[in-house]
PDB file of C-alpha atoms and ligand atoms in Angstrom:
ATOM      1  CA  MET A  77      80.695 121.145 160.363  1.00 33.00           C
ATOM      2  CA  ASP A  78      77.366 122.836 160.809  1.00 38.00           C
ATOM      3  CA  PRO A  79      76.661 122.277 164.517  1.00 37.00           C
ATOM      4  CA  ASN A  80      72.922 122.287 163.969  1.00 38.00           C
ATOM      5  CA  SER A  81      72.892 119.512 161.436  1.00 39.00           C
ATOM      6  CA  TYR A  82      75.223 117.485 163.620  1.00 37.00           C
ATOM      7  CA  SER A  83      72.918 117.903 166.623  1.00 41.00           C
ATOM      8  CA  THR A  84      69.819 117.029 164.674  1.00 42.00           C
ATOM      9  CA  HIS A  85      71.425 113.921 163.325  1.00 43.00           C
ATOM     10  CA  SER A  86      72.803 112.904 166.712  1.00 46.00           C
ATOM     11  CA  LEU A  87      69.591 113.506 168.577  1.00 48.00           C
ATOM     12  CA  PHE A  88      67.811 111.433 166.018  1.00 46.00           C
ATOM     13  CA  SER A  89      70.372 108.651 166.307  1.00 46.00           C
ATOM     14  CA  LEU A  90      70.184 108.841 170.050  1.00 47.00           C
ATOM     15  CA  PHE A  91      66.480 108.380 170.160  1.00 49.00           C
ATOM     16  CA  VAL A  92      66.534 105.676 167.556  1.00 44.00           C
ATOM     17  CA  LEU A  93      68.948 103.868 169.853  1.00 46.00           C
ATOM     18  CA  LEU A  94      67.107 104.679 173.045  1.00 49.00           C
ATOM     19  CA  VAL A  95      63.714 103.609 171.864  1.00 47.00           C
ATOM     20  CA  LEU A  96      64.591 100.993 169.287  1.00 44.00           C
ATOM     21  CA  SER A  97      66.447  98.294 171.117  1.00 46.00           C
ATOM     22  CA  PRO A  98      66.438  95.142 168.960  1.00 44.00           C
ATOM     23  CA  LEU A  99      63.582  93.665 170.986  1.00 47.00           C
ATOM     24  CA  ALA A 100      61.533  96.841 171.024  1.00 48.00           C
ATOM     25  CA  PHE A 101      61.980  97.246 167.312  1.00 50.00           C
ATOM     26  CA  THR A 102      59.751  94.266 166.602  1.00 60.00           C
ATOM     27  CA  GLN A 103      57.083  95.520 168.980  1.00 84.00           C
ATOM     28  CA  LEU A 104      56.891  99.296 168.682  1.00 95.00           C
ATOM     29  CA  ASP A 105      55.025 100.972 165.869  1.00 96.00           C
ATOM     30  CA  TYR A 106      54.959 104.588 164.695  1.00 96.00           C
ATOM     31  CA  ARG A 107      51.226 104.227 164.023  1.00 96.00           C
ATOM     32  CA  PHE A 108      50.399 102.359 167.214  1.00 97.00           C
ATOM     33  CA  TYR A 109      47.640 104.784 168.301  1.00 98.00           C
ATOM     34  CA  ASP A 110      46.593 106.073 164.868  1.00 97.00           C
ATOM     35  CA  SER A 111      43.152 104.516 165.075  1.00 97.00           C
ATOM     36  CA  THR A 112      42.688 104.392 168.863  1.00 98.00           C
ATOM     37  CA  CYS A 113      43.901 107.913 169.720  1.00 98.00           C
ATOM     38  CA  PRO A 114      44.281 110.009 166.569  1.00 98.00           C
ATOM     39  CA  ASN A 115      44.740 113.268 168.506  1.00 98.00           C
ATOM     40  CA  LEU A 116      47.570 111.917 170.639  1.00 98.00           C
ATOM     41  CA  THR A 117      50.348 114.121 169.242  1.00 97.00           C
ATOM     42  CA  ARG A 118      48.152 117.202 169.343  1.00 98.00           C
ATOM     43  CA  ILE A 119      47.219 116.605 172.987  1.00 98.00           C
ATOM     44  CA  VAL A 120      50.809 115.940 174.095  1.00 98.00           C
ATOM     45  CA  ARG A 121      52.062 118.953 172.159  1.00 98.00           C
ATOM     46  CA  TYR A 122      49.467 121.192 173.770  1.00 98.00           C
ATOM     47  CA  GLY A 123      50.374 119.937 177.250  1.00 98.00           C
ATOM     48  CA  VAL A 124      54.082 120.465 176.703  1.00 98.00           C
ATOM     49  CA  TRP A 125      53.556 123.867 175.099  1.00 98.00           C
ATOM     50  CA  SER A 126      51.388 124.996 178.059  1.00 98.00           C
ATOM     51  CA  ALA A 127      54.004 123.831 180.540  1.00 98.00           C
ATOM     52  CA  ILE A 128      56.892 125.513 178.704  1.00 97.00           C
ATOM     53  CA  SER A 129      54.891 128.737 178.262  1.00 97.00           C
ATOM     54  CA  ASN A 130      54.594 128.875 182.040  1.00 97.00           C
ATOM     55  CA  ASP A 131      58.125 127.683 182.816  1.00 96.00           C
ATOM     56  CA  THR A 132      60.686 127.543 179.984  1.00 95.00           C
ATOM     57  CA  ARG A 133      62.947 125.370 182.118  1.00 95.00           C
ATOM     58  CA  MET A 134      60.393 122.571 181.799  1.00 97.00           C
ATOM     59  CA  ALA A 135      61.670 121.702 178.301  1.00 96.00           C
ATOM     60  CA  ALA A 136      64.970 120.508 179.736  1.00 96.00           C
ATOM     61  CA  SER A 137      63.191 118.801 182.610  1.00 97.00           C
ATOM     62  CA  LEU A 138      60.994 116.712 180.304  1.00 97.00           C
ATOM     63  CA  LEU A 139      64.001 115.635 178.250  1.00 96.00           C
ATOM     64  CA  ARG A 140      65.818 114.595 181.425  1.00 96.00           C
ATOM     65  CA  LEU A 141      62.727 112.758 182.707  1.00 97.00           C
ATOM     66  CA  HIS A 142      62.736 110.593 179.576  1.00 97.00           C
ATOM     67  CA  PHE A 143      66.480 109.949 179.829  1.00 96.00           C
ATOM     68  CA  HIS A 144      66.255 108.926 183.490  1.00 97.00           C
ATOM     69  CA  ASP A 145      63.241 106.720 182.792  1.00 97.00           C
ATOM     70  CA  CYS A 146      64.911 104.900 179.889  1.00 96.00           C
ATOM     71  CA  PHE A 147      68.280 104.408 181.534  1.00 96.00           C
ATOM     72  CA  VAL A 148      66.819 102.147 184.235  1.00 96.00           C
ATOM     73  CA  ASN A 149      65.248  98.984 182.834  1.00 94.00           C
ATOM     74  CA  GLY A 150      64.118 100.666 179.631  1.00 95.00           C
ATOM     75  CA  CYS A 151      61.507 103.298 178.776  1.00 96.00           C
ATOM     76  CA  ASP A 152      58.721 101.875 180.935  1.00 97.00           C
ATOM     77  CA  GLY A 153      57.491 104.955 182.795  1.00 98.00           C
ATOM     78  CA  SER A 154      58.824 103.539 186.064  1.00 97.00           C
ATOM     79  CA  VAL A 155      60.379 106.891 187.001  1.00 98.00           C
ATOM     80  CA  LEU A 156      56.805 108.119 187.546  1.00 98.00           C
ATOM     81  CA  LEU A 157      55.990 105.571 190.263  1.00 98.00           C
ATOM     82  CA  ASP A 158      55.899 106.584 193.935  1.00 97.00           C
ATOM     83  CA  ASP A 159      57.285 104.421 196.743  1.00 97.00           C
ATOM     84  CA  ALA A 160      55.163 101.315 197.304  1.00 97.00           C
ATOM     85  CA  SER A 161      55.150  98.456 199.802  1.00 97.00           C
ATOM     86  CA  SER A 162      57.010  96.177 197.381  1.00 97.00           C
ATOM     87  CA  PHE A 163      59.613  98.635 196.023  1.00 97.00           C
ATOM     88  CA  MET A 164      61.364 101.928 196.610  1.00 97.00           C
ATOM     89  CA  SER A 165      60.803 104.473 193.862  1.00 97.00           C
ATOM     90  CA  GLU A 166      63.286 105.549 191.215  1.00 97.00           C
ATOM     91  CA  LYS A 167      62.054 109.121 191.638  1.00 97.00           C
ATOM     92  CA  ASN A 168      63.638 109.165 195.121  1.00 97.00           C
ATOM     93  CA  ALA A 169      66.968 107.723 193.962  1.00 97.00           C
ATOM     94  CA  ALA A 170      69.913 110.092 194.364  1.00 95.00           C
ATOM     95  CA  PRO A 171      70.110 111.171 190.681  1.00 94.00           C
ATOM     96  CA  ASN A 172      66.379 111.994 190.714  1.00 96.00           C
ATOM     97  CA  HIS A 173      65.417 113.145 194.202  1.00 95.00           C
ATOM     98  CA  ASN A 174      64.610 116.875 194.195  1.00 92.00           C
ATOM     99  CA  SER A 175      65.893 117.202 190.645  1.00 93.00           C
ATOM    100  CA  VAL A 176      63.703 115.192 188.303  1.00 96.00           C
ATOM    101  CA  ARG A 177      60.770 117.397 187.301  1.00 96.00           C
ATOM    102  CA  GLY A 178      57.720 117.342 185.080  1.00 98.00           C
ATOM    103  CA  PHE A 179      55.508 114.807 186.845  1.00 98.00           C
ATOM    104  CA  GLU A 180      52.593 117.227 186.938  1.00 98.00           C
ATOM    105  CA  VAL A 181      53.014 117.925 183.210  1.00 98.00           C
ATOM    106  CA  ILE A 182      52.765 114.215 182.417  1.00 98.00           C
ATOM    107  CA  ASP A 183      49.777 113.920 184.794  1.00 98.00           C
ATOM    108  CA  ALA A 184      47.965 116.786 183.048  1.00 98.00           C
ATOM    109  CA  ILE A 185      48.588 115.287 179.602  1.00 98.00           C
ATOM    110  CA  LYS A 186      47.445 111.882 180.842  1.00 98.00           C
ATOM    111  CA  ALA A 187      44.232 113.437 182.195  1.00 98.00           C
ATOM    112  CA  ASN A 188      43.499 115.045 178.823  1.00 98.00           C
ATOM    113  CA  LEU A 189      44.245 111.787 177.017  1.00 98.00           C
ATOM    114  CA  GLU A 190      41.905 109.892 179.324  1.00 98.00           C
ATOM    115  CA  LYS A 191      39.119 112.241 178.196  1.00 98.00           C
ATOM    116  CA  ALA A 192      39.940 111.829 174.502  1.00 98.00           C
ATOM    117  CA  CYS A 193      40.812 108.112 174.481  1.00 98.00           C
ATOM    118  CA  PRO A 194      40.340 106.397 177.842  1.00 98.00           C
ATOM    119  CA  SER A 195      42.696 103.618 178.993  1.00 97.00           C
ATOM    120  CA  THR A 196      44.649 103.679 175.747  1.00 98.00           C
ATOM    121  CA  VAL A 197      47.961 105.527 175.858  1.00 98.00           C
ATOM    122  CA  SER A 198      50.707 104.337 178.207  1.00 98.00           C
ATOM    123  CA  CYS A 199      52.481 106.796 180.477  1.00 98.00           C
ATOM    124  CA  ALA A 200      55.792 105.512 179.099  1.00 98.00           C
ATOM    125  CA  ASP A 201      54.744 106.642 175.624  1.00 98.00           C
ATOM    126  CA  ILE A 202      53.606 110.017 176.998  1.00 98.00           C
ATOM    127  CA  VAL A 203      57.039 110.569 178.581  1.00 98.00           C
ATOM    128  CA  ALA A 204      58.747 109.651 175.287  1.00 98.00           C
ATOM    129  CA  LEU A 205      56.491 111.951 173.252  1.00 98.00           C
ATOM    130  CA  ALA A 206      56.722 114.791 175.775  1.00 98.00           C
ATOM    131  CA  ALA A 207      60.527 114.736 175.495  1.00 97.00           C
ATOM    132  CA  ARG A 208      60.279 114.966 171.718  1.00 96.00           C
ATOM    133  CA  GLU A 209      57.829 117.866 171.918  1.00 97.00           C
ATOM    134  CA  ALA A 210      59.959 119.637 174.545  1.00 97.00           C
ATOM    135  CA  VAL A 211      63.027 119.487 172.304  1.00 94.00           C
ATOM    136  CA  TYR A 212      60.908 120.618 169.372  1.00 95.00           C
ATOM    137  CA  PHE A 213      59.790 123.767 171.224  1.00 94.00           C
ATOM    138  CA  ALA A 214      63.181 124.422 172.835  1.00 93.00           C
ATOM    139  CA  GLY A 215      65.077 123.991 169.583  1.00 84.00           C
ATOM    140  CA  GLY A 216      63.124 126.385 167.421  1.00 74.00           C
ATOM    141  CA  PHE A 217      61.088 123.666 165.690  1.00 73.00           C
ATOM    142  CA  ILE A 218      64.025 122.160 163.795  1.00 78.00           C
ATOM    143  CA  TYR A 219      64.696 119.215 166.093  1.00 83.00           C
ATOM    144  CA  TYR A 220      62.134 116.538 165.461  1.00 90.00           C
ATOM    145  CA  TRP A 221      62.152 112.774 165.341  1.00 92.00           C
ATOM    146  CA  SER A 222      59.477 110.154 164.918  1.00 95.00           C
ATOM    147  CA  VAL A 223      58.693 108.238 168.088  1.00 96.00           C
ATOM    148  CA  PRO A 224      57.738 104.580 167.726  1.00 97.00           C
ATOM    149  CA  LEU A 225      54.964 103.803 170.199  1.00 98.00           C
ATOM    150  CA  GLY A 226      53.369 100.948 172.086  1.00 97.00           C
ATOM    151  CA  ARG A 227      55.468 100.839 175.267  1.00 97.00           C
ATOM    152  CA  ARG A 228      53.843  99.133 178.234  1.00 96.00           C
ATOM    153  CA  ASP A 229      54.023 100.766 181.643  1.00 97.00           C
ATOM    154  CA  GLY A 230      56.192  99.115 184.250  1.00 96.00           C
ATOM    155  CA  THR A 231      54.482  98.179 187.500  1.00 96.00           C
ATOM    156  CA  THR A 232      57.646  98.223 189.558  1.00 97.00           C
ATOM    157  CA  ALA A 233      60.692 100.426 190.025  1.00 97.00           C
ATOM    158  CA  ASN A 234      64.256  99.716 191.101  1.00 97.00           C
ATOM    159  CA  GLN A 235      65.842 102.449 193.185  1.00 98.00           C
ATOM    160  CA  THR A 236      69.134 100.567 193.520  1.00 98.00           C
ATOM    161  CA  ALA A 237      69.410 100.269 189.760  1.00 98.00           C
ATOM    162  CA  ALA A 238      68.663 103.990 189.370  1.00 97.00           C
ATOM    163  CA  ASN A 239      71.402 104.835 191.882  1.00 97.00           C
ATOM    164  CA  GLN A 240      73.927 102.549 190.210  1.00 96.00           C
ATOM    165  CA  GLN A 241      73.139 102.985 186.532  1.00 97.00           C
ATOM    166  CA  ILE A 242      72.228 106.620 185.858  1.00 96.00           C
ATOM    167  CA  PRO A 243      75.460 108.448 184.968  1.00 94.00           C
ATOM    168  CA  SER A 244      76.672 111.025 187.472  1.00 91.00           C
ATOM    169  CA  PRO A 245      78.347 114.321 186.548  1.00 85.00           C
ATOM    170  CA  PHE A 246      81.068 113.512 189.084  1.00 87.00           C
ATOM    171  CA  GLU A 247      82.184 110.284 187.406  1.00 92.00           C
ATOM    172  CA  PRO A 248      85.153 110.109 185.064  1.00 94.00           C
ATOM    173  CA  LEU A 249      84.325 110.058 181.365  1.00 94.00           C
ATOM    174  CA  GLU A 250      85.398 106.390 181.106  1.00 96.00           C
ATOM    175  CA  ASN A 251      82.797 105.395 183.675  1.00 96.00           C
ATOM    176  CA  ILE A 252      80.049 107.391 182.023  1.00 96.00           C
ATOM    177  CA  THR A 253      80.951 105.903 178.658  1.00 97.00           C
ATOM    178  CA  ALA A 254      80.893 102.400 180.154  1.00 97.00           C
ATOM    179  CA  LYS A 255      77.379 103.000 181.442  1.00 97.00           C
ATOM    180  CA  PHE A 256      76.213 104.033 177.983  1.00 97.00           C
ATOM    181  CA  THR A 257      77.927 101.067 176.367  1.00 97.00           C
ATOM    182  CA  SER A 258      76.183  98.713 178.784  1.00 95.00           C
ATOM    183  CA  LYS A 259      72.866 100.028 177.423  1.00 95.00           C
ATOM    184  CA  GLY A 260      73.868  99.434 173.813  1.00 95.00           C
ATOM    185  CA  LEU A 261      74.580 103.129 173.267  1.00 95.00           C
ATOM    186  CA  GLU A 262      77.663 104.623 171.608  1.00 95.00           C
ATOM    187  CA  PHE A 263      80.173 107.335 172.450  1.00 95.00           C
ATOM    188  CA  LYS A 264      78.245 109.690 170.178  1.00 96.00           C
ATOM    189  CA  ASP A 265      75.272 109.226 172.485  1.00 95.00           C
ATOM    190  CA  VAL A 266      77.429 110.222 175.473  1.00 95.00           C
ATOM    191  CA  VAL A 267      78.203 113.456 173.629  1.00 94.00           C
ATOM    192  CA  VAL A 268      74.584 114.070 172.639  1.00 91.00           C
ATOM    193  CA  LEU A 269      73.092 113.406 176.046  1.00 90.00           C
ATOM    194  CA  SER A 270      75.838 115.378 177.755  1.00 89.00           C
ATOM    195  CA  GLY A 271      75.114 118.200 175.336  1.00 87.00           C
ATOM    196  CA  ALA A 272      71.426 117.922 176.194  1.00 88.00           C
ATOM    197  CA  HIS A 273      72.431 118.981 179.715  1.00 85.00           C
ATOM    198  CA  THR A 274      73.468 122.390 178.401  1.00 86.00           C
ATOM    199  CA  ILE A 275      69.844 123.543 178.377  1.00 87.00           C
ATOM    200  CA  GLY A 276      67.889 124.062 181.582  1.00 89.00           C
ATOM    201  CA  PHE A 277      69.088 124.853 185.085  1.00 88.00           C
ATOM    202  CA  ALA A 278      71.460 122.959 187.361  1.00 85.00           C
ATOM    203  CA  GLN A 279      71.558 123.176 191.133  1.00 83.00           C
ATOM    204  CA  CYS A 280      74.367 125.161 192.788  1.00 82.00           C
ATOM    205  CA  PHE A 281      75.999 122.155 194.429  1.00 77.00           C
ATOM    206  CA  THR A 282      76.937 120.753 191.020  1.00 77.00           C
ATOM    207  CA  PHE A 283      79.165 123.790 190.470  1.00 73.00           C
ATOM    208  CA  LYS A 284      80.557 123.788 194.004  1.00 63.00           C
ATOM    209  CA  GLN A 285      81.783 120.253 193.467  1.00 55.00           C
ATOM    210  CA  ARG A 286      83.656 121.387 190.390  1.00 53.00           C
ATOM    211  CA  LEU A 287      85.393 124.152 192.359  1.00 51.00           C
ATOM    212  CA  PHE A 288      86.666 121.554 194.795  1.00 49.00           C
ATOM    213  CA  ASN A 289      87.897 119.361 191.971  1.00 44.00           C
ATOM    214  CA  PHE A 290      89.860 121.977 190.092  1.00 39.00           C
TER     215      PHE A 290
HETATM  216  C1  LIG B 178      40.570 115.654 167.576  1.00 60.58           C
HETATM  217  O1  LIG B 178      40.602 117.014 167.950  1.00 60.58           O
HETATM  218  C2  LIG B 178      39.785 117.840 167.139  1.00 60.58           C
HETATM  219  C3  LIG B 178      40.067 119.296 167.534  1.00 60.58           C
HETATM  220  O2  LIG B 178      39.922 119.455 168.925  1.00 60.58           O
HETATM  221  C4  LIG B 178      38.339 117.433 167.316  1.00 60.58           C
HETATM  222  O3  LIG B 178      37.513 118.236 166.491  1.00 60.58           O
HETATM  223  C5  LIG B 178      38.186 115.961 166.931  1.00 60.58           C
HETATM  224  O4  LIG B 178      36.865 115.560 167.223  1.00 60.58           O
HETATM  225  C6  LIG B 178      39.141 115.109 167.715  1.00 60.58           C
HETATM  226  N1  LIG B 178      39.088 113.752 167.198  1.00 60.58           N
HETATM  227  C7  LIG B 178      38.902 112.701 167.981  1.00 60.58           C
HETATM  228  C8  LIG B 178      38.809 111.376 167.291  1.00 60.58           C
HETATM  229  O5  LIG B 178      38.819 112.789 169.193  1.00 60.58           O
HETATM  230  C1  LIG B 179      54.114 127.338 186.506  1.00 60.58           C
HETATM  231  O1  LIG B 179      55.474 127.163 186.850  1.00 60.58           O
HETATM  232  C2  LIG B 179      55.756 127.253 188.233  1.00 60.58           C
HETATM  233  C3  LIG B 179      57.250 127.070 188.418  1.00 60.58           C
HETATM  234  O2  LIG B 179      57.950 128.026 187.695  1.00 60.58           O
HETATM  235  C4  LIG B 179      54.995 126.197 188.994  1.00 60.58           C
HETATM  236  O3  LIG B 179      55.210 126.359 190.383  1.00 60.58           O
HETATM  237  C5  LIG B 179      53.512 126.299 188.693  1.00 60.58           C
HETATM  238  O4  LIG B 179      52.822 125.206 189.287  1.00 60.58           O
HETATM  239  C6  LIG B 179      53.266 126.281 187.196  1.00 60.58           C
HETATM  240  N1  LIG B 179      51.867 126.523 186.927  1.00 60.58           N
HETATM  241  C7  LIG B 179      51.183 125.781 186.067  1.00 60.58           C
HETATM  242  C8  LIG B 179      49.764 126.152 185.874  1.00 60.58           C
HETATM  243  O5  LIG B 179      51.680 124.830 185.476  1.00 60.58           O
HETATM  244  C1  LIG B 180      67.449  96.041 191.076  1.00 60.58           C
HETATM  245  O1  LIG B 180      68.652  96.407 190.453  1.00 60.58           O
HETATM  246  C2  LIG B 180      69.792  95.847 191.085  1.00 60.58           C
HETATM  247  C3  LIG B 180      71.023  96.501 190.470  1.00 60.58           C
HETATM  248  O2  LIG B 180      70.962  96.458 189.087  1.00 60.58           O
HETATM  249  C4  LIG B 180      69.740  94.344 190.930  1.00 60.58           C
HETATM  250  O3  LIG B 180      70.864  93.751 191.533  1.00 60.58           O
HETATM  251  C5  LIG B 180      68.458  93.835 191.560  1.00 60.58           C
HETATM  252  O4  LIG B 180      68.326  92.450 191.322  1.00 60.58           O
HETATM  253  C6  LIG B 180      67.246  94.552 191.014  1.00 60.58           C
HETATM  254  N1  LIG B 180      66.082  94.197 191.807  1.00 60.58           N
HETATM  255  C7  LIG B 180      64.995  93.663 191.252  1.00 60.58           C
HETATM  256  C8  LIG B 180      63.871  93.357 192.187  1.00 60.58           C
HETATM  257  O5  LIG B 180      64.899  93.440 190.057  1.00 60.58           O
HETATM  258  C1  LIG B 181      84.830 104.104 187.784  1.00 60.58           C
HETATM  259  O1  LIG B 181      84.740 102.723 187.458  1.00 60.58           O
HETATM  260  C2  LIG B 181      85.709 101.923 188.124  1.00 60.58           C
HETATM  261  C3  LIG B 181      85.620 100.529 187.540  1.00 60.58           C
HETATM  262  O2  LIG B 181      84.302 100.058 187.587  1.00 60.58           O
HETATM  263  C4  LIG B 181      85.442 101.970 189.630  1.00 60.58           C
HETATM  264  O3  LIG B 181      86.383 101.192 190.323  1.00 60.58           O
HETATM  265  C5  LIG B 181      85.511 103.426 190.107  1.00 60.58           C
HETATM  266  O4  LIG B 181      85.157 103.495 191.479  1.00 60.58           O
HETATM  267  C6  LIG B 181      84.591 104.312 189.292  1.00 60.58           C
HETATM  268  N1  LIG B 181      84.829 105.707 189.652  1.00 60.58           N
HETATM  269  C7  LIG B 181      83.836 106.509 190.064  1.00 60.58           C
HETATM  270  C8  LIG B 181      84.266 107.885 190.469  1.00 60.58           C
HETATM  271  O5  LIG B 181      82.677 106.167 190.102  1.00 60.58           O
END
């Protein structure tokens, strides 16, 4: 099998699944901002391209940011929220603390969008589009999928849920698969998202743990 065509297909399936839950399907729209923010894609692409030009690792980081946002109560941008009086942030949960990156890239894109089309585009949609653009640049322009839009930003985060639900590299495959299944995802999505972790950098301790295990 041609590995490239398999990956393209799987990535597409993955994102269809991630962003098109049955409920979301009736609400999201590929043309959601066509009239209110026609330059949206151009602005996000420029922001992602600038970030990757400065730091190639950022492509992987933006993909992971989207994954970790979506895996906890859906793609609502809640991973971007700081600690508040009424909740503890997802960004400081164990799977994210000191490892989730790209906040300043999303902030810069949001600032440019506010100039072009104020108070229009949700941060959740920016995270979803930034991941698509990051994969597009990282993959030599062959990986591309359409992103349905119109997500609303969450106003709360759940650190406990982030700790419990985001798959860990130290869990057995059965447990990771169970976590995907609980989100309506399939085994193919486990393979695709695991494969997505083969770009970017990992911290040393993740390898040390493996030495202890084997
Ligand atoms: C979109 O961007 C182009 C190029 O920067 C600009 O000429 C055009 O005015 C922008 N359109 C809108 C609606 O902002
Ligand atoms: C460029 O990337 C480095 C990390 O490699 C980061 O510290 C710096 O803030 C980035 N600069 C810009 C302008 O994004
Ligand atoms: C946060 O997530 C946990 C674990 O899924 C759940 O038990 C708890 O009710 C959630 N808290 C809120 C405020 O939704
Ligand atoms: C895997 O899941 C089982 C069943 O939920 C649980 O008892 C076990 O502790 C989990 N293992 C790890 C390493 O998380």
